[in-house]
Amino acid sequence: RLTKAKHDCPDAVERATLSDQLGKAEQALARALQATLDDLLPEVFATVREASRRLLGTPVAVTGHTLTWDMVPYDVQLIGGIVLHQGKIAEMATGEGKTLVATLPLYLNALAGRGVHLVTVNNYLARRDSQWMGHLFTWLGLTVGCIDDTQPQTPERRAAYLCDITYGTNNEFGFDYLRDNMVIALDQRVQRPHYYAIIDEVDSILIDEARTPLIISGPVGAESDEKYAQFNAQVVQLVRKQTAVANDLIAKAEPLLQDEKTQYDGALLLYKAQLGMPKNKKLLKLLNETGVKQLVQRVELDRLADRKLPAREQKMRALEDELYFVLDERGHSVHLTDQGVETMSPQDPQLFVVPDISHAVHEIEHDETLSPKEKLERRRQVEAEYAQKSEILHIIHKLLQAHALYEKDVEYVVQDGQVFIVDEFTGRLMPGRRWSDGLHQAVEAKEGVAVREESQTLATITIQNYFRMYEKLAGMTGTAETEETEFYQIYKLEVVVIPTNRPVRRVDKHDLVYKTRREKYNAVIEEAERQHKKGLPVLIGTVSVDVSETLSRMLKRSGLKHEVLNAKYHEREAEIVAQAGQPGSITIATNMAGRGTDIKLGPGVKKCQVCGIKYRESAFGQVTERPDLSAEEIKKLGCDEDPPCGLVIVGTERHEARRIDRQLRGRSGRQGDPGQSVFFLSLEDDLMRLFGSDRIARWMDRSGAEEGEVITHPWVTGAIGQAQKRVELQNFQARKRLLEFDDVMNQQRDVIYSLRKFALEGGEELKAEALRMIDAAVEKLADEHTGAAKDPGDWDRGLIETEYLQRFLLSVPGVTDPAVVKDRADLVRAAQQAGRAAFQSKLAYFKEIEGKVGIPNIGDQALSQIMIGVLDEKWKDHLYDLDQLRVGIQFRQWGQKDPLIEYKQEAYEMFVGLMHDLRGTFAERWLKLQIQVGPPPPSRPGQTVTSPLGGAPRKSTPMVASKAAADGLVSPETATGPLPPKGPPPAIGATAPNPYAGVGRNDPCPCGSGKKFKKCHGAGV
């Protein structure tokens, strides 16, 4: 009743009051439901536990295999279930049975009948768990669905959401939400309201993937793909010249570093080389020599120490003199130097100099020698030049990034003539996902494969804002404690560490640090061979495909049989993981994090059936021994060996996030099994090079470490942990910044999607909203011609009458008579009365012809379709404009302005303009709408016959669902349904002739207002 009253109420203030009352009523209902479920919890959990016990020994068909049900929740798993029901994150170690734990709160909350969701990281786990746990839920009388078993926007997908419990991947849940807000009929929506969700591997989804928004995109229509290939050859030459310059600088620096008097000059040359080519192999080798890195850091600090900006800029320009471009490896940014611009375009050095558009427009507007028409033409020329040069410079920068910062077989692989991104957290290929902002096209041009066209955003939402829509959210993972601050700040989720069912018996050793990568890799091979000879399984974790293949070649040369699991061989993942725990096996895996499969130990890997040695984790993350056995028993069983038994984890590099390292360690020691983990590092590793403390390098220098010699100490391990914390903080700030930007769009998206849902539902409420939009549109036109300061005697009444006729087909009575329409209020009142009368007349006309055209409720359908068409078209254009604003807004910080504040202000102004545009376009299309009644004209060959409601099946353009990043990802996945063609949908029947025919949407409006045509008289054309 409150909802209906809110929509029917004409007064805005009263509508807001009713909205508040509705919100409070919903909150009270949610609290009552939660209290009821809390009361039921003991009985429900006991029911699930008893059902699990009764199912013991029964067969279960899971992804084509027959398994035997052998699980009953432990006490600690019941604790985990309680935490999940409370809407918190349960941190549970690997092998502790998170899949079974989720069944407890899922069953309890499903009893509310509102649908609960279990979100996983990949479709294999979604299908596996829905079938595996579905065996239990079905026995308990609940229905279970898996959205990844169905196609988008199908009855089967809708049926999966209507189940009591629905499994699926985070991407599919998010994309279904976006698709639901693009449908043209209410029965095409598949999702129910967002009630309760449990996220498996919650850190992976809410943190690792949070920098990458979900995007549904379509072709942008621009011909920029050819330009990437066109400029690539020039960029290749530029990179080669820069490499030669860097090599020359390094060669000059080497002798200078030998003399104490000239050391600083040598370090200055190295710093310059680092600015130009930070990954140069000669440079990296030189930086590992005693004291060199500290000298280079001193040079950098000296440059930054100048408090006076002009002095700092002067020093920077001096450093850039010989370079063609400057790279910021940490920020993944690049810019051309003056020499680079001259080299790229020697005939026209101004080609890459973007004009100051605000200054140019100011000069044009204040040039008294120019007529208004000439000013308009000059402005068009300046805007066109700015757009063209900005696009070219953008393409050059992206190509430089692709060549200098993105490595093949590290960030991406090339297969079957396509560039596939490698997930930095899991090592998996991400087919269909693309980097945004032209970066993917640049990498395609670099690799010489077909460059695909750029895409335009049609709908988007961040992972954060999607999951914040749920009334109650919970999560589970093996590693959440290190990110608990972010979980609470962004999602208001608390982290609770659940105790293990059995003591942890894995020994985590201190890191072993070497000077160079070559020394580190040799040590890894020696360790793998040593453990292999002892008959223990070894899992070697790497951070990239390239490193895994390097180690594979070294193992082959050593004659050691092994398996490789990386993005290139992911098809054999299940088979490789199944063998990874067998005696003497060696497995190289790229980032085992998120693989979702336990490594079970083979026969003989554990010496005893029940391990007698207990370990516990100390406050510093290390594991200390607390033996249960006597010294004699330990010696007899060989438990004093290093390691005694179990799976041995060998890490080859620390990841930026401590969680990923903990996940790799957690592959060993599941369910109380023994094991060991150790990380082999070098000063050339990216983490150590970019973020590692220079104190580590100094400490190694003082210790006089020779080639091949290892450094191990708790202090070193702690310093590396601090470096990881710095990176985690930096990444957190990036994710938080992304969310702050998206929150601006999120509020706008809520308004548009609410209006769209409103339009789909139709009814009397939609008619009331349509009348409000017509009122606002005709009032806006009155404002454009009268204005607050204009005297009614100065109005061009003839023009006002013509405008109302041309735009809305409205004849406003008395508009040309000053005695009838005396002021603005009279004009608005008369225009609104005319608009309302025309609206009702149109509805009455549709009612009359329903029988003739054979379409029931044709007026309601037409109203709904026009509203949806206008919303989709204008929202798509608005998203494109926001994308362009977002790209350029970062440059505002050069003018000492906060880009976020600037973005909020301009985005708000754009949204106000969007709402005016929406109302005007809707009013125009509805009031001009005509339906021709009579026999259809005979169709000619090749002609499409249209239907009465705008007819004609549109040409279907593929719609792309994608994921994009603050660090720059876009991930297209095919989404079903046709994409509306660019521009307004065809008018229904005959309309009034358009006096502005032939004017481009982005051209200045011929009326002389100075606005773009699409924002002025072209708003409805």
Coordinates of N, CA and C in Angstrom, one line a residue, residues 248-348:
D248 N 73.5 2.6 -23.6 CA 74.6 3.6 -23.7 C 74.8 4.3 -22.3
L249 N 73.7 4.6 -21.7 CA 73.8 5.3 -20.3 C 74.4 4.3 -19.3
I250 N 74.0 3.0 -19.4 CA 74.5 2.0 -18.5 C 76.0 1.8 -18.7
A251 N 76.4 1.8 -20.0 CA 77.8 1.6 -20.3 C 78.7 2.7 -19.8
K252 N 78.1 4.0 -19.9 CA 78.9 5.1 -19.3 C 78.9 5.1 -17.8
A253 N 77.8 4.6 -17.2 CA 77.7 4.6 -15.7 C 78.7 3.6 -15.1
E254 N 79.0 2.5 -15.7 CA 79.7 1.4 -15.1 C 81.1 1.9 -14.6
P255 N 81.9 2.6 -15.4 CA 83.3 3.0 -14.9 C 83.1 4.1 -13.9
L256 N 82.1 4.9 -14.0 CA 81.9 6.0 -13.0 C 81.6 5.5 -11.6
L257 N 81.0 4.3 -11.5 CA 80.6 3.7 -10.3 C 81.8 3.2 -9.5
Q258 N 82.9 3.0 -10.2 CA 84.1 2.4 -9.6 C 84.8 3.4 -8.7
D259 N 84.7 4.7 -9.1 CA 85.4 5.7 -8.4 C 84.4 6.5 -7.4
E260 N 84.9 6.6 -6.2 CA 84.0 7.2 -5.2 C 83.6 8.6 -5.5
K261 N 84.5 9.3 -6.2 CA 84.3 10.7 -6.5 C 83.2 10.9 -7.6
T262 N 83.1 9.9 -8.5 CA 82.2 10.0 -9.6 C 81.0 9.0 -9.5
Q263 N 80.9 8.4 -8.3 CA 79.8 7.5 -8.1 C 78.4 8.1 -8.3
Y264 N 78.2 9.3 -7.8 CA 76.9 9.9 -7.9 C 76.5 10.2 -9.3
D265 N 77.5 10.6 -10.1 CA 77.3 10.9 -11.5 C 76.8 9.6 -12.2
G266 N 77.5 8.5 -11.9 CA 77.1 7.2 -12.4 C 75.7 6.8 -12.0
A267 N 75.4 7.0 -10.8 CA 74.0 6.7 -10.3 C 73.0 7.5 -11.0
L268 N 73.3 8.8 -11.3 CA 72.4 9.7 -12.1 C 72.1 9.1 -13.4
L269 N 73.1 8.6 -14.1 CA 73.0 8.0 -15.4 C 72.1 6.7 -15.3
L270 N 72.3 5.9 -14.3 CA 71.5 4.7 -14.1 C 70.0 5.1 -13.8
Y271 N 69.8 6.1 -13.0 CA 68.5 6.6 -12.7 C 67.8 7.0 -14.0
K272 N 68.5 7.7 -14.9 CA 68.0 8.1 -16.2 C 67.6 6.9 -17.0
A273 N 68.5 5.9 -17.0 CA 68.2 4.6 -17.7 C 67.0 3.9 -17.1
Q274 N 66.8 4.0 -15.8 CA 65.7 3.4 -15.1 C 64.4 4.1 -15.5
L275 N 64.4 5.4 -15.7 CA 63.2 6.1 -16.2 C 62.8 5.7 -17.6
G276 N 63.8 5.4 -18.4 CA 63.5 5.0 -19.8 C 63.2 3.5 -20.0
M277 N 63.9 2.6 -19.4 CA 63.7 1.2 -19.6 C 63.9 0.5 -18.2
P278 N 63.0 0.5 -17.3 CA 63.2 -0.1 -16.0 C 63.4 -1.6 -15.9
K279 N 63.1 -2.3 -17.0 CA 63.2 -3.8 -17.0 C 64.5 -4.2 -17.8
N280 N 65.3 -3.2 -18.1 CA 66.6 -3.6 -18.9 C 67.4 -4.5 -18.1
K281 N 67.8 -5.7 -18.7 CA 68.5 -6.7 -18.0 C 69.9 -6.3 -17.4
K282 N 70.6 -5.5 -18.2 CA 71.9 -5.0 -17.8 C 71.7 -4.1 -16.6
L283 N 70.7 -3.3 -16.6 CA 70.4 -2.4 -15.5 C 70.1 -3.2 -14.2
L284 N 69.2 -4.2 -14.3 CA 68.8 -5.0 -13.2 C 70.0 -5.7 -12.6
K285 N 70.9 -6.1 -13.4 CA 72.1 -6.8 -12.9 C 73.0 -5.9 -12.2
L286 N 73.2 -4.7 -12.7 CA 74.0 -3.6 -12.1 C 73.4 -3.2 -10.8
L287 N 72.1 -3.1 -10.7 CA 71.5 -2.6 -9.4 C 71.7 -3.6 -8.3
N288 N 72.0 -4.8 -8.6 CA 72.3 -5.9 -7.5 C 73.7 -5.8 -7.0
E289 N 74.5 -5.0 -7.6 CA 75.9 -4.9 -7.1 C 75.9 -4.1 -5.8
T290 N 76.9 -4.3 -5.0 CA 77.0 -3.7 -3.7 C 76.8 -2.1 -3.7
G291 N 75.8 -1.6 -3.0 CA 75.7 -0.2 -2.8 C 75.1 0.6 -4.0
V292 N 74.9 -0.1 -5.2 CA 74.4 0.7 -6.3 C 73.0 1.1 -6.2
K293 N 72.2 0.2 -5.7 CA 70.7 0.5 -5.6 C 70.5 1.7 -4.6
Q294 N 71.3 1.7 -3.6 CA 71.2 2.8 -2.6 C 71.6 4.1 -3.2
L295 N 72.6 4.1 -4.1 CA 73.0 5.4 -4.8 C 71.9 5.9 -5.7
V296 N 71.3 5.0 -6.4 CA 70.2 5.4 -7.4 C 69.0 5.9 -6.6
Q297 N 68.7 5.3 -5.4 CA 67.6 5.8 -4.6 C 67.9 7.2 -4.0
R298 N 69.2 7.4 -3.8 CA 69.6 8.7 -3.3 C 69.4 9.8 -4.3
V299 N 69.7 9.4 -5.6 CA 69.4 10.4 -6.7 C 67.9 10.7 -6.8
E300 N 67.1 9.7 -6.7 CA 65.7 9.9 -6.8 C 65.2 10.8 -5.7
L301 N 65.7 10.5 -4.5 CA 65.2 11.3 -3.3 C 65.7 12.8 -3.5
D302 N 66.9 13.0 -4.0 CA 67.4 14.4 -4.3 C 66.4 15.1 -5.3
R303 N 66.0 14.4 -6.3 CA 65.1 15.0 -7.3 C 63.8 15.4 -6.6
L304 N 63.3 14.5 -5.7 CA 62.0 14.8 -5.1 C 62.1 15.8 -4.0
A305 N 63.3 16.0 -3.5 CA 63.5 16.9 -2.3 C 63.2 18.3 -2.6
D306 N 63.3 18.8 -3.8 CA 63.1 20.2 -4.1 C 61.6 20.6 -3.8
R307 N 61.5 21.5 -2.9 CA 60.1 21.9 -2.5 C 59.5 22.9 -3.6
K308 N 60.4 23.6 -4.3 CA 60.0 24.5 -5.3 C 59.7 23.7 -6.6
L309 N 58.4 23.8 -7.0 CA 58.0 23.1 -8.2 C 58.8 23.4 -9.4
P310 N 59.1 24.7 -9.7 CA 59.9 25.0 -10.9 C 61.3 24.3 -10.9
A311 N 61.9 24.3 -9.8 CA 63.3 23.6 -9.7 C 63.2 22.1 -9.9
R312 N 62.1 21.5 -9.4 CA 61.9 20.1 -9.5 C 61.6 19.8 -11.0
E313 N 60.8 20.6 -11.6 CA 60.5 20.3 -13.1 C 61.7 20.5 -13.9
Q314 N 62.5 21.5 -13.6 CA 63.7 21.8 -14.4 C 64.7 20.6 -14.3
K315 N 64.8 20.0 -13.1 CA 65.7 18.8 -12.9 C 65.1 17.6 -13.7
M316 N 63.8 17.5 -13.7 CA 63.1 16.4 -14.4 C 63.4 16.5 -15.9
R317 N 63.2 17.8 -16.4 CA 63.4 18.0 -17.9 C 64.9 17.6 -18.3
A318 N 65.8 18.0 -17.4 CA 67.2 17.7 -17.6 C 67.5 16.2 -17.7
L319 N 66.8 15.4 -16.8 CA 66.9 14.0 -16.8 C 66.3 13.4 -18.1
E320 N 65.3 14.0 -18.6 CA 64.6 13.5 -19.8 C 65.2 13.8 -21.1
D321 N 66.3 14.7 -21.1 CA 66.9 15.2 -22.3 C 67.1 14.1 -23.4
E322 N 67.8 13.0 -23.0 CA 68.2 12.0 -24.0 C 67.1 11.0 -24.2
L323 N 66.1 11.0 -23.4 CA 65.0 9.9 -23.5 C 63.9 10.3 -24.5
Y324 N 63.3 9.3 -25.0 CA 62.2 9.5 -26.0 C 60.9 9.4 -25.3
F325 N 60.8 8.6 -24.2 CA 59.6 8.6 -23.3 C 60.0 8.2 -21.9
V326 N 59.2 8.5 -21.0 CA 59.5 8.2 -19.5 C 58.4 7.3 -19.0
L327 N 58.9 6.2 -18.3 CA 57.9 5.2 -17.8 C 57.9 5.3 -16.2
D328 N 56.7 5.1 -15.7 CA 56.5 4.9 -14.3 C 56.0 3.5 -14.1
E329 N 56.9 2.6 -13.7 CA 56.6 1.2 -13.6 C 55.6 0.9 -12.5
R330 N 55.7 1.6 -11.4 CA 54.7 1.3 -10.3 C 53.3 1.8 -10.7
G331 N 53.2 2.9 -11.3 CA 51.9 3.5 -11.7 C 51.4 3.0 -13.0
H332 N 52.2 2.2 -13.8 CA 51.9 1.7 -15.1 C 51.5 2.9 -16.0
S333 N 52.3 4.0 -16.0 CA 52.0 5.1 -16.9 C 53.2 5.4 -17.7
V334 N 53.0 6.2 -18.8 CA 54.1 6.6 -19.7 C 53.7 7.9 -20.3
H335 N 54.8 8.7 -20.7 CA 54.5 9.9 -21.4 C 55.7 10.2 -22.3
L336 N 55.4 10.8 -23.5 CA 56.4 11.1 -24.5 C 57.2 12.4 -24.1
T337 N 58.5 12.4 -24.3 CA 59.3 13.6 -24.1 C 59.3 14.4 -25.4
D338 N 59.9 15.6 -25.3 CA 59.9 16.5 -26.5 C 60.7 15.8 -27.6
Q339 N 61.8 15.1 -27.2 CA 62.6 14.4 -28.2 C 61.7 13.2 -28.9
G340 N 60.9 12.6 -28.1 CA 60.0 11.5 -28.6 C 59.0 12.1 -29.6
V341 N 58.5 13.3 -29.3 CA 57.5 13.9 -30.1 C 58.1 14.2 -31.5
E342 N 59.4 14.8 -31.4 CA 60.1 15.2 -32.7 C 60.4 13.9 -33.5
T343 N 60.8 12.8 -32.8 CA 61.1 11.6 -33.6 C 59.9 11.0 -34.2
M344 N 58.8 11.0 -33.5 CA 57.5 10.4 -34.0 C 57.0 11.2 -35.2
S345 N 57.2 12.5 -35.2 CA 56.6 13.3 -36.3 C 57.6 14.5 -36.6
P346 N 58.7 14.2 -37.3 CA 59.7 15.2 -37.6 C 59.1 16.4 -38.5
Q347 N 58.2 16.0 -39.4 CA 57.7 17.0 -40.3 C 56.7 18.0 -39.6
D348 N 56.0 17.4 -38.6 CA 55.0 18.3 -37.9 C 55.1 18.0 -36.4

